[in-house]
mmCIF file of C-alpha atoms and ligand atoms in Angstrom:
data_model
loop_
_atom_site.group_PDB
_atom_site.id
_atom_site.type_symbol
_atom_site.label_atom_id
_atom_site.label_comp_id
_atom_site.label_asym_id
_atom_site.label_seq_id
_atom_site.Cartn_x
_atom_site.Cartn_y
_atom_site.Cartn_z
ATOM 1 C CA MET Y 223 9.855 -15.156 23.809
ATOM 2 C CA ASN Y 224 7.469 -14.822 26.924
ATOM 3 C CA GLY Y 225 4.395 -12.942 26.227
ATOM 4 C CA LEU Y 226 4.580 -12.892 22.425
ATOM 5 C CA HIS Y 227 1.168 -13.439 20.961
ATOM 6 C CA PRO Y 228 0.535 -16.858 19.439
ATOM 7 C CA ASP Y 229 0.085 -15.209 16.131
ATOM 8 C CA LEU Y 230 3.653 -13.891 16.007
ATOM 9 C CA ALA Y 231 6.734 -15.819 15.004
ATOM 10 C CA ARG Y 232 9.262 -13.350 16.233
ATOM 11 C CA ILE Y 233 10.010 -9.676 16.941
ATOM 12 C CA LEU Y 234 11.827 -8.239 14.070
ATOM 13 C CA VAL Y 235 12.430 -4.680 15.190
ATOM 14 C CA PRO Y 236 12.188 -4.011 18.913
ATOM 15 C CA GLU Y 237 10.484 -0.939 20.250
ATOM 16 C CA GLU Y 238 13.721 0.681 21.426
ATOM 17 C CA THR Y 239 15.288 0.253 17.899
ATOM 18 C CA ILE Y 240 12.396 1.687 16.248
ATOM 19 C CA GLN Y 241 12.185 4.769 18.595
ATOM 20 C CA ALA Y 242 16.030 5.328 18.089
ATOM 21 C CA HIS Y 243 15.530 5.308 14.275
ATOM 22 C CA VAL Y 244 12.453 7.616 14.559
ATOM 23 C CA LYS Y 245 14.648 10.113 16.388
ATOM 24 C CA VAL Y 246 17.297 9.791 13.744
ATOM 25 C CA LEU Y 247 15.058 10.467 10.994
ATOM 26 C CA ALA Y 248 13.342 13.467 12.685
ATOM 27 C CA HIS Y 249 16.728 14.865 13.274
ATOM 28 C CA GLN Y 250 17.849 14.381 9.519
ATOM 29 C CA ILE Y 251 14.643 15.888 8.304
ATOM 30 C CA SER Y 252 14.900 18.811 10.884
ATOM 31 C CA LEU Y 253 18.275 19.456 9.467
ATOM 32 C CA ASP Y 254 17.389 19.062 5.810
ATOM 33 C CA TYR Y 255 14.472 21.564 6.108
ATOM 34 C CA ALA Y 256 15.999 23.905 8.776
ATOM 35 C CA ASP Y 257 16.021 26.880 6.264
ATOM 36 C CA LYS Y 258 13.039 26.116 4.073
ATOM 37 C CA GLY Y 259 10.047 27.194 6.142
ATOM 38 C CA PRO Y 260 7.362 24.666 7.261
ATOM 39 C CA VAL Y 261 7.443 21.232 5.960
ATOM 40 C CA TYR Y 262 4.058 19.613 4.976
ATOM 41 C CA LEU Y 263 3.889 16.058 6.412
ATOM 42 C CA VAL Y 264 1.360 13.707 4.549
ATOM 43 C CA GLY Y 265 0.687 10.531 6.582
ATOM 44 C CA VAL Y 266 -0.785 7.735 4.642
ATOM 45 C CA LEU Y 267 -3.553 6.240 6.725
ATOM 46 C CA ARG Y 268 -4.212 4.157 8.348
ATOM 47 C CA GLY Y 269 -0.747 2.360 8.866
ATOM 48 C CA ALA Y 270 1.319 5.671 9.237
ATOM 49 C CA PHE Y 271 -0.501 7.383 12.023
ATOM 50 C CA ILE Y 272 1.777 5.820 14.845
ATOM 51 C CA PHE Y 273 5.013 6.526 13.004
ATOM 52 C CA LEU Y 274 3.915 9.990 11.960
ATOM 53 C CA ALA Y 275 2.904 10.771 15.718
ATOM 54 C CA ASP Y 276 6.253 9.696 17.033
ATOM 55 C CA LEU Y 277 8.100 11.441 14.265
ATOM 56 C CA VAL Y 278 6.570 14.822 14.463
ATOM 57 C CA ARG Y 279 7.262 14.877 18.231
ATOM 58 C CA HIS Y 280 10.984 14.900 17.467
ATOM 59 C CA LEU Y 281 10.914 17.417 14.774
ATOM 60 C CA THR Y 282 12.642 20.612 15.651
ATOM 61 C CA ILE Y 283 11.261 22.532 12.717
ATOM 62 C CA PRO Y 284 7.852 24.179 11.884
ATOM 63 C CA HIS Y 285 5.571 21.613 10.238
ATOM 64 C CA VAL Y 286 1.995 20.877 9.226
ATOM 65 C CA VAL Y 287 0.516 17.418 9.470
ATOM 66 C CA ASP Y 288 -2.086 16.217 6.961
ATOM 67 C CA PHE Y 289 -3.375 12.824 5.972
ATOM 68 C CA MET Y 290 -4.390 10.900 2.926
ATOM 69 C CA SER Y 291 -6.085 7.574 2.625
ATOM 70 C CA VAL Y 292 -5.984 5.436 -0.451
ATOM 71 C CA SER Y 293 -7.407 2.184 -1.315
ATOM 72 C CA SER Y 294 -6.021 -0.408 -3.834
ATOM 73 C CA TYR Y 295 -7.778 -3.026 -5.745
ATOM 74 C CA GLY Y 296 -6.053 -6.316 -6.426
ATOM 75 C CA LYS Y 297 -2.881 -5.267 -4.539
ATOM 76 C CA SER Y 298 -1.453 -8.715 -5.190
ATOM 77 C CA THR Y 299 -1.826 -8.133 -9.001
ATOM 78 C CA GLU Y 300 0.368 -6.132 -11.307
ATOM 79 C CA SER Y 301 -2.259 -3.431 -11.905
ATOM 80 C CA GLY Y 302 -2.585 -2.370 -8.247
ATOM 81 C CA VAL Y 303 -5.167 0.532 -9.278
ATOM 82 C CA VAL Y 304 -5.349 2.946 -6.292
ATOM 83 C CA ARG Y 305 -8.011 5.312 -5.596
ATOM 84 C CA ILE Y 306 -8.235 8.186 -3.081
ATOM 85 C CA VAL Y 307 -10.423 7.794 -0.127
ATOM 86 C CA LEU Y 308 -9.459 10.873 1.895
ATOM 87 C CA ASP Y 309 -7.536 13.636 0.299
ATOM 88 C CA LEU Y 310 -5.684 16.542 1.726
ATOM 89 C CA ARG Y 311 -7.362 19.551 3.420
ATOM 90 C CA GLU Y 312 -5.202 22.123 1.520
ATOM 91 C CA PRO Y 313 -3.520 22.768 -1.783
ATOM 92 C CA ILE Y 314 0.162 21.893 -1.476
ATOM 93 C CA ASP Y 315 1.555 24.058 -4.420
ATOM 94 C CA ASN Y 316 4.834 25.825 -3.146
ATOM 95 C CA GLN Y 317 4.996 23.637 -0.098
ATOM 96 C CA HIS Y 318 7.917 21.549 0.906
ATOM 97 C CA VAL Y 319 6.087 18.041 1.268
ATOM 98 C CA ILE Y 320 7.040 14.730 2.624
ATOM 99 C CA ILE Y 321 4.961 11.736 2.224
ATOM 100 C CA VAL Y 322 5.155 9.526 5.472
ATOM 101 C CA GLU Y 323 4.461 5.796 5.078
ATOM 102 C CA ASP Y 324 4.773 3.009 7.503
ATOM 103 C CA ILE Y 325 5.813 0.580 4.898
ATOM 104 C CA VAL Y 326 6.900 0.173 1.266
ATOM 105 C CA ASP Y 327 5.890 -3.292 0.093
ATOM 106 C CA SER Y 328 5.326 -3.614 -3.646
ATOM 107 C CA GLY Y 329 5.773 0.344 -3.741
ATOM 108 C CA LYS Y 330 2.504 0.768 -5.649
ATOM 109 C CA THR Y 331 0.876 3.069 -3.006
ATOM 110 C CA LEU Y 332 4.035 5.263 -2.658
ATOM 111 C CA SER Y 333 4.409 5.439 -6.386
ATOM 112 C CA TYR Y 334 0.778 6.421 -6.922
ATOM 113 C CA LEU Y 335 0.988 9.037 -4.134
ATOM 114 C CA TYR Y 336 4.262 10.473 -5.208
ATOM 115 C CA ASN Y 337 3.078 10.832 -8.829
ATOM 116 C CA MET Y 338 -0.145 12.194 -7.878
ATOM 117 C CA LEU Y 339 1.131 14.900 -5.543
ATOM 118 C CA LYS Y 340 4.075 15.896 -7.843
ATOM 119 C CA SER Y 341 1.367 16.788 -10.263
ATOM 120 C CA ARG Y 342 0.078 19.526 -7.678
ATOM 121 C CA ASN Y 343 3.344 21.368 -8.059
ATOM 122 C CA PRO Y 344 4.952 21.369 -4.492
ATOM 123 C CA ALA Y 345 8.020 23.301 -4.052
ATOM 124 C CA SER Y 346 9.532 19.914 -3.340
ATOM 125 C CA LEU Y 347 8.346 16.323 -2.641
ATOM 126 C CA ARG Y 348 10.253 13.760 -0.716
ATOM 127 C CA THR Y 349 9.299 10.441 0.863
ATOM 128 C CA CYS Y 350 9.942 8.769 4.099
ATOM 129 C CA THR Y 351 9.085 5.263 5.285
ATOM 130 C CA LEU Y 352 9.589 3.381 8.471
ATOM 131 C CA VAL Y 353 10.329 -0.002 6.776
ATOM 132 C CA GLN Y 354 10.919 -1.251 3.072
ATOM 133 C CA LYS Y 355 10.693 -4.741 1.706
ATOM 134 C CA PRO Y 356 13.205 -6.109 -1.026
ATOM 135 C CA LYS Y 357 10.481 -6.072 -3.820
ATOM 136 C CA GLY Y 358 12.696 -4.876 -6.668
ATOM 137 C CA PRO Y 359 13.292 -1.356 -8.191
ATOM 138 C CA LEU Y 360 11.089 1.329 -7.320
ATOM 139 C CA ASP Y 361 10.075 4.218 -9.693
ATOM 140 C CA VAL Y 362 10.326 6.867 -6.895
ATOM 141 C CA PRO Y 363 12.946 7.745 -4.341
ATOM 142 C CA VAL Y 364 12.755 6.700 -0.843
ATOM 143 C CA ASP Y 365 14.581 9.686 0.772
ATOM 144 C CA TYR Y 366 14.312 8.780 4.557
ATOM 145 C CA LEU Y 367 14.249 5.087 5.367
ATOM 146 C CA GLY Y 368 14.144 3.582 8.993
ATOM 147 C CA PHE Y 369 14.794 -0.298 8.209
ATOM 148 C CA LYS Y 370 15.061 -2.647 5.319
ATOM 149 C CA ILE Y 371 13.126 -5.853 6.283
ATOM 150 C CA PRO Y 372 12.872 -9.333 4.790
ATOM 151 C CA ASP Y 373 9.823 -10.255 2.580
ATOM 152 C CA VAL Y 374 7.825 -11.664 5.445
ATOM 153 C CA TRP Y 375 4.206 -10.480 6.745
ATOM 154 C CA VAL Y 376 4.884 -8.055 9.545
ATOM 155 C CA VAL Y 377 2.607 -6.442 12.040
ATOM 156 C CA GLY Y 378 2.870 -3.902 14.709
ATOM 157 C CA TYR Y 379 3.610 -0.090 15.116
ATOM 158 C CA GLY Y 380 0.811 0.740 12.562
ATOM 159 C CA LEU Y 381 0.957 -2.436 10.603
ATOM 160 C CA ASP Y 382 -1.935 -4.584 10.842
ATOM 161 C CA TYR Y 383 -3.162 -8.254 9.843
ATOM 162 C CA ALA Y 384 -6.970 -8.123 9.388
ATOM 163 C CA ASP Y 385 -7.021 -5.144 11.707
ATOM 164 C CA LYS Y 386 -5.157 -7.023 14.404
ATOM 165 C CA HIS Y 387 -1.700 -6.079 16.032
ATOM 166 C CA ARG Y 388 -1.576 -2.489 14.779
ATOM 167 C CA THR Y 389 -0.824 -1.013 18.071
ATOM 168 C CA LEU Y 390 1.993 -3.315 19.092
ATOM 169 C CA PRO Y 391 5.113 -1.005 20.103
ATOM 170 C CA TYR Y 392 7.416 -3.343 18.055
ATOM 171 C CA ILE Y 393 7.316 -4.896 14.515
ATOM 172 C CA ALA Y 394 6.840 -8.575 14.456
ATOM 173 C CA GLU Y 395 6.775 -11.311 11.888
ATOM 174 C CA LEU Y 396 3.341 -12.821 11.601
ATOM 175 C CA LYS Y 397 3.360 -16.724 11.557
ATOM 176 C CA ALA Y 398 2.577 -18.029 8.102
ATOM 177 C CA SER Y 399 -0.079 -20.290 9.493
ATOM 178 C CA VAL Y 400 -2.128 -17.132 10.498
ATOM 179 C CA TYR Y 401 -2.368 -15.882 6.910
ATOM 180 C CA THR Y 402 -2.595 -19.226 5.274
ATOM 181 C CA LYS Y 403 -5.463 -20.385 7.161
HETATM 182 C C1 PRP K 687 -0.175 -0.654 3.684
HETATM 183 C C2 PRP K 687 0.787 0.384 4.130
HETATM 184 C C3 PRP K 687 1.116 1.174 3.017
HETATM 185 C C4 PRP K 687 0.739 0.079 1.792
HETATM 186 C C5 PRP K 687 2.285 -0.262 1.246
HETATM 187 O O1 PRP K 687 -1.509 -0.145 3.625
HETATM 188 O O2 PRP K 687 0.144 1.154 5.197
HETATM 189 O O3 PRP K 687 0.309 2.273 2.718
HETATM 190 O O4 PRP K 687 0.027 -0.940 2.382
HETATM 191 O O5 PRP K 687 1.917 -1.531 0.408
HETATM 192 P P1 PRP K 687 2.482 -1.260 -1.281
HETATM 193 O O6 PRP K 687 3.915 -0.876 -1.126
HETATM 194 O O7 PRP K 687 2.418 -2.701 -1.600
HETATM 195 O O8 PRP K 687 1.475 -0.419 -2.043
HETATM 196 P P2 PRP K 687 -2.862 -0.919 3.650
HETATM 197 O O9 PRP K 687 -3.399 -1.020 2.148
HETATM 198 O O10 PRP K 687 -2.697 -2.324 4.173
HETATM 199 O O11 PRP K 687 -3.923 -0.082 4.495
HETATM 200 P P3 PRP K 687 -3.770 0.402 5.907
HETATM 201 O O12 PRP K 687 -2.581 1.107 6.178
HETATM 202 O O13 PRP K 687 -5.092 1.090 6.209
HETATM 203 O O14 PRP K 687 -3.643 -0.954 6.992
#
Protein backbone atom coordinates (compact mmCIF):
# COMPACT_ATOMS: atom_id res chain seq x y z
CA MET A 1 0.00 0.00 0.00
CA ASN A 2 1.21 3.51 -0.78
CA GLY A 3 2.64 5.34 2.21
CA LEU A 4 3.01 2.29 4.46
CA HIS A 5 6.11 2.56 6.65
CA PRO A 6 8.86 0.16 5.48
CA ASP A 7 8.76 -1.61 8.90
CA LEU A 8 5.18 -2.69 8.24
CA ALA A 9 4.03 -5.73 6.29
CA ARG A 10 0.32 -4.87 6.01
CA ILE A 11 -2.56 -3.15 7.71
CA LEU A 12 -4.42 -5.72 9.78
CA VAL A 13 -7.23 -3.54 11.14
CA PRO A 14 -7.98 -0.27 9.30
CA GLU A 15 -8.78 2.93 11.20
CA GLU A 16 -12.46 2.94 10.18
CA THR A 17 -12.92 -0.64 11.41
CA ILE A 18 -11.28 0.15 14.74
CA GLN A 19 -13.43 3.23 15.25
CA ALA A 20 -16.61 1.33 14.37
CA HIS A 21 -15.78 -1.39 16.88
CA VAL A 22 -14.84 1.10 19.58
CA LYS A 23 -18.31 2.62 19.21
CA VAL A 24 -19.95 -0.81 19.46
CA LEU A 25 -17.97 -1.64 22.62
CA ALA A 26 -18.84 1.72 24.19
CA HIS A 27 -22.50 1.21 23.33
CA GLN A 28 -22.50 -2.27 24.88
CA ILE A 29 -20.78 -1.03 28.05
CA SER A 30 -23.21 1.89 28.26
CA LEU A 31 -26.16 -0.52 28.06
CA ASP A 32 -24.72 -3.00 30.55
CA TYR A 33 -23.95 -0.35 33.18
CA ALA A 34 -26.90 1.97 32.55
CA ASP A 35 -28.49 1.38 35.95
CA LYS A 36 -25.37 0.63 38.00
CA GLY A 37 -23.90 4.05 38.73
CA PRO A 38 -20.48 5.19 37.58
CA VAL A 39 -18.18 2.68 36.00
CA TYR A 40 -14.51 2.80 37.02
CA LEU A 41 -12.33 2.30 33.96
CA VAL A 42 -8.76 1.18 34.55
CA GLY A 43 -6.54 1.80 31.53
CA VAL A 44 -3.34 -0.24 31.41
CA LEU A 45 -0.46 2.03 30.43
CA ARG A 46 1.04 2.62 28.18
CA GLY A 47 -0.65 0.80 25.35
CA ALA A 48 -4.30 1.35 26.29
CA PHE A 49 -4.29 5.14 26.46
CA ILE A 50 -5.43 5.69 22.87
CA PHE A 51 -8.13 3.02 22.95
CA LEU A 52 -9.39 4.23 26.33
CA ALA A 53 -9.47 7.86 25.16
CA ASP A 54 -11.63 6.92 22.18
CA LEU A 55 -13.79 4.51 24.17
CA VAL A 56 -14.76 6.95 26.91
CA ARG A 57 -15.79 9.61 24.42
CA HIS A 58 -18.51 7.26 23.17
CA LEU A 59 -19.78 6.25 26.61
CA THR A 60 -23.19 7.60 27.56
CA ILE A 61 -22.97 6.64 31.25
CA PRO A 62 -21.13 8.26 34.17
CA HIS A 63 -17.59 6.99 34.42
CA VAL A 64 -14.24 7.54 36.12
CA VAL A 65 -10.93 7.07 34.31
CA ASP A 66 -7.86 5.84 36.12
CA PHE A 67 -4.65 4.13 35.07
CA MET A 68 -2.28 1.42 36.14
CA SER A 69 1.11 0.57 34.81
CA VAL A 70 2.77 -2.78 35.29
CA SER A 71 6.08 -4.19 34.32
CA SER A 72 6.81 -7.79 33.54
CA TYR A 73 10.05 -9.66 33.78
CA GLY A 74 10.83 -12.36 31.26
CA LYS A 75 7.61 -11.89 29.33
CA SER A 76 8.56 -14.65 26.96
CA THR A 77 9.07 -17.05 29.84
CA GLU A 78 6.40 -19.04 31.61
CA SER A 79 6.81 -17.14 34.87
CA GLY A 80 6.09 -13.64 33.51
CA VAL A 81 6.28 -12.02 36.93
CA VAL A 82 4.52 -8.68 36.94
CA ARG A 83 5.02 -5.77 39.32
CA ILE A 84 3.02 -2.59 39.76
CA VAL A 85 4.77 0.55 38.52
CA LEU A 86 1.78 2.88 38.90
CA ASP A 87 -1.25 2.08 41.03
CA LEU A 88 -4.79 3.45 41.08
CA ARG A 89 -5.43 6.75 42.82
CA GLU A 90 -8.45 5.53 44.76
CA PRO A 91 -9.74 2.39 46.46
CA ILE A 92 -12.12 0.42 44.24
CA ASP A 93 -14.16 -1.42 46.86
CA ASN A 94 -17.84 -1.31 45.87
CA GLN A 95 -16.98 0.16 42.46
CA HIS A 96 -17.96 -1.34 39.11
CA VAL A 97 -14.55 -1.77 37.53
CA ILE A 98 -13.54 -2.53 33.95
CA ILE A 99 -9.91 -3.19 33.07
CA VAL A 100 -9.18 -1.71 29.64
CA GLU A 101 -6.28 -3.26 27.71
CA ASP A 102 -5.07 -2.63 24.19
CA ILE A 103 -3.99 -6.23 23.64
CA VAL A 104 -4.19 -9.61 25.30
CA ASP A 105 -1.19 -11.55 24.05
CA SER A 106 -0.03 -14.23 26.51
CA GLY A 107 -2.74 -13.01 28.91
CA LYS A 108 -0.29 -12.71 31.82
CA THR A 109 -0.81 -8.98 32.29
CA LEU A 110 -4.59 -9.20 32.28
CA SER A 111 -4.58 -12.25 34.54
CA TYR A 112 -2.32 -10.54 37.07
CA LEU A 113 -4.36 -7.33 37.08
CA TYR A 114 -7.68 -9.14 37.24
CA ASN A 115 -6.69 -11.24 40.23
CA MET A 116 -5.04 -8.33 42.00
CA LEU A 117 -8.01 -5.97 41.50
CA LYS A 118 -10.48 -8.72 42.42
CA SER A 119 -8.79 -8.93 45.81
CA ARG A 120 -9.68 -5.27 46.41
CA ASN A 121 -13.38 -6.16 46.57
CA PRO A 122 -14.92 -4.21 43.70
CA ALA A 123 -18.71 -4.47 43.30
CA SER A 124 -17.98 -6.06 39.92
CA LEU A 125 -14.94 -6.59 37.73
CA ARG A 126 -14.91 -7.00 33.96
CA THR A 127 -12.31 -6.82 31.23
CA CYS A 128 -12.20 -5.09 27.87
CA THR A 129 -9.52 -5.42 25.23
CA LEU A 130 -9.32 -4.13 21.71
CA VAL A 131 -7.42 -7.11 20.35
CA GLN A 132 -6.65 -10.63 21.48
CA LYS A 133 -4.19 -13.15 20.10
CA PRO A 134 -4.97 -16.88 19.94
CA LYS A 135 -2.55 -17.91 22.70
CA GLY A 136 -4.49 -20.68 24.39
CA PRO A 137 -6.89 -20.60 27.32
CA LEU A 138 -7.00 -17.58 29.60
CA ASP A 139 -7.75 -17.98 33.28
CA VAL A 140 -9.77 -14.74 33.28
CA PRO A 141 -12.75 -13.74 31.16
CA VAL A 142 -12.54 -11.22 28.33
CA ASP A 143 -15.95 -9.59 28.59
CA TYR A 144 -15.62 -6.96 25.87
CA LEU A 145 -13.49 -7.80 22.84
CA GLY A 146 -12.91 -5.77 19.68
CA PHE A 147 -11.01 -8.22 17.45
CA LYS A 148 -9.23 -11.52 17.45
CA ILE A 149 -5.99 -11.24 15.49
CA PRO A 150 -3.43 -13.76 14.29
CA ASP A 151 -0.29 -14.39 16.31
CA VAL A 152 1.88 -11.82 14.57
CA TRP A 153 3.70 -8.77 15.95
CA VAL A 154 1.34 -5.83 15.70
CA VAL A 155 1.83 -2.09 16.13
CA GLY A 156 -0.33 0.99 16.01
CA TYR A 157 -3.32 2.34 17.93
CA GLY A 158 -1.36 2.21 21.18
CA LEU A 159 0.82 -0.79 20.38
CA ASP A 160 4.51 -0.20 19.89
CA TYR A 161 7.68 -1.85 18.79
CA ALA A 162 10.65 -0.36 20.68
CA ASP A 163 8.53 2.77 21.26
CA LYS A 164 7.83 3.18 17.55
CA HIS A 165 4.56 3.16 15.61
CA ARG A 166 2.37 3.57 18.73
CA THR A 167 0.34 6.46 17.35
CA LEU A 168 -0.60 5.00 13.99
CA PRO A 169 -4.40 5.22 13.59
CA TYR A 170 -4.59 1.60 12.39
CA ILE A 171 -3.19 -1.73 13.58
CA ALA A 172 -0.49 -3.15 11.33
CA GLU A 173 1.64 -6.24 11.18
CA LEU A 174 5.34 -5.61 11.72
CA LYS A 175 7.71 -7.25 9.25
CA ALA A 176 9.56 -10.16 10.84
CA SER A 177 12.81 -8.72 9.50
CA VAL A 178 12.37 -5.75 11.89
CA TYR A 179 12.26 -7.74 15.12
CA THR A 180 14.67 -10.49 14.06
CA LYS A 181 17.43 -8.00 13.23
C1 LIG B 1 1.60 -4.78 26.24
C2 LIG B 1 0.12 -4.44 26.20
C3 LIG B 1 -0.47 -5.26 27.31
C4 LIG B 1 0.48 -6.44 27.43
C5 LIG B 1 -0.16 -7.69 26.91
O1 LIG B 1 2.22 -3.96 27.16
O2 LIG B 1 -0.09 -3.06 26.36
O3 LIG B 1 -0.53 -4.54 28.52
O4 LIG B 1 1.64 -6.14 26.65
O5 LIG B 1 0.75 -8.76 26.91
P1 LIG B 1 0.47 -10.13 27.66
O6 LIG B 1 -0.96 -10.54 27.38
O7 LIG B 1 1.47 -11.07 27.03
O8 LIG B 1 0.72 -9.94 29.12
P2 LIG B 1 3.79 -3.76 27.21
O9 LIG B 1 4.35 -4.60 28.32
O10 LIG B 1 4.37 -3.98 25.85
O11 LIG B 1 3.94 -2.25 27.67
P3 LIG B 1 3.40 -0.92 26.99
O12 LIG B 1 1.90 -1.01 26.94
O13 LIG B 1 3.89 0.13 27.92
O14 LIG B 1 3.99 -0.81 25.61
